[in-house]
Amino acid sequence: MLLSALSLHRWRLYGMEGIDPTLSDHWPTPPLVFVPGPSDSPVLVSVV
């Protein structure tokens, strides 16, 4: 990691001025089946 940080000092990244750093919002927010309350822990998340 230290070697990577040192190499960035020697070889700069150029052409970064035109890059837009805002987040891409191309996926909609997934709907929740229900809103878990603070006392509903632990919560099991399963991806199908």
PDB file of N, CA and C in Angstrom, residues 16-33:
ATOM      1  N   MET A  16      -8.199  14.115 -15.018  1.00  0.00           N
ATOM      2  CA  MET A  16      -9.298  13.831 -14.086  1.00  0.00           C
ATOM      3  C   MET A  16     -10.249  15.017 -13.935  1.00  0.00           C
ATOM      4  N   GLU A  17      -9.994  16.127 -14.629  1.00  0.00           N
ATOM      5  CA  GLU A  17     -10.811  17.327 -14.468  1.00  0.00           C
ATOM      6  C   GLU A  17     -12.215  17.148 -15.043  1.00  0.00           C
ATOM      7  N   GLY A  18     -12.351  16.379 -16.094  1.00  0.00           N
ATOM      8  CA  GLY A  18     -13.640  16.240 -16.766  1.00  0.00           C
ATOM      9  C   GLY A  18     -14.529  15.144 -16.205  1.00  0.00           C
ATOM     10  N   ILE A  19     -14.120  14.463 -15.149  1.00  0.00           N
ATOM     11  CA  ILE A  19     -14.895  13.354 -14.591  1.00  0.00           C
ATOM     12  C   ILE A  19     -15.908  13.886 -13.590  1.00  0.00           C
ATOM     13  N   ASP A  20     -17.161  13.467 -13.733  1.00  0.00           N
ATOM     14  CA  ASP A  20     -18.237  13.876 -12.832  1.00  0.00           C
ATOM     15  C   ASP A  20     -18.286  12.902 -11.652  1.00  0.00           C
ATOM     16  N   PRO A  21     -18.016  13.358 -10.420  1.00  0.00           N
ATOM     17  CA  PRO A  21     -17.954  12.444  -9.276  1.00  0.00           C
ATOM     18  C   PRO A  21     -19.310  12.147  -8.623  1.00  0.00           C
ATOM     19  N   THR A  22     -20.408  12.662  -9.165  1.00  0.00           N
ATOM     20  CA  THR A  22     -21.718  12.396  -8.559  1.00  0.00           C
ATOM     21  C   THR A  22     -22.102  10.935  -8.762  1.00  0.00           C
ATOM     22  N   LEU A  23     -22.921  10.427  -7.857  1.00  0.00           N
ATOM     23  CA  LEU A  23     -23.325   9.026  -7.918  1.00  0.00           C
ATOM     24  C   LEU A  23     -24.273   8.777  -9.085  1.00  0.00           C
ATOM     25  N   SER A  24     -24.131   7.636  -9.701  1.00  0.00           N
ATOM     26  CA  SER A  24     -25.026   7.233 -10.773  1.00  0.00           C
ATOM     27  C   SER A  24     -26.320   6.715 -10.162  1.00  0.00           C
ATOM     28  N   ASP A  25     -27.440   7.190 -10.650  1.00  0.00           N
ATOM     29  CA  ASP A  25     -28.743   6.782 -10.104  1.00  0.00           C
ATOM     30  C   ASP A  25     -29.535   6.034 -11.178  1.00  0.00           C
ATOM     31  N   HIS A  26     -28.911   5.023 -11.772  1.00  0.00           N
ATOM     32  CA  HIS A  26     -29.566   4.309 -12.857  1.00  0.00           C
ATOM     33  C   HIS A  26     -30.425   3.141 -12.378  1.00  0.00           C
ATOM     34  N   TRP A  27     -30.322   2.753 -11.122  1.00  0.00           N
ATOM     35  CA  TRP A  27     -31.171   1.709 -10.570  1.00  0.00           C
ATOM     36  C   TRP A  27     -32.151   2.339  -9.604  1.00  0.00           C
ATOM     37  N   PRO A  28     -33.414   1.932  -9.643  1.00  0.00           N
ATOM     38  CA  PRO A  28     -34.366   2.482  -8.678  1.00  0.00           C
ATOM     39  C   PRO A  28     -34.101   1.919  -7.276  1.00  0.00           C
ATOM     40  N   THR A  29     -34.559   2.636  -6.272  1.00  0.00           N
ATOM     41  CA  THR A  29     -34.424   2.180  -4.893  1.00  0.00           C
ATOM     42  C   THR A  29     -35.311   0.953  -4.698  1.00  0.00           C
ATOM     43  N   PRO A  30     -34.793  -0.149  -4.167  1.00  0.00           N
ATOM     44  CA  PRO A  30     -35.603  -1.357  -4.011  1.00  0.00           C
ATOM     45  C   PRO A  30     -36.720  -1.147  -2.985  1.00  0.00           C
ATOM     46  N   PRO A  31     -37.898  -1.700  -3.258  1.00  0.00           N
ATOM     47  CA  PRO A  31     -38.998  -1.543  -2.303  1.00  0.00           C
ATOM     48  C   PRO A  31     -38.791  -2.449  -1.084  1.00  0.00           C
ATOM     49  N   LEU A  32     -39.198  -1.961   0.068  1.00  0.00           N
ATOM     50  CA  LEU A  32     -39.129  -2.757   1.288  1.00  0.00           C
ATOM     51  C   LEU A  32     -40.460  -3.476   1.506  1.00  0.00           C
ATOM     52  N   VAL A  33     -40.400  -4.720   1.954  1.00  0.00           N
ATOM     53  CA  VAL A  33     -41.614  -5.471   2.249  1.00  0.00           C
ATOM     54  C   VAL A  33     -42.270  -4.889   3.498  1.00  0.00           C
TER      55      VAL A  33
END
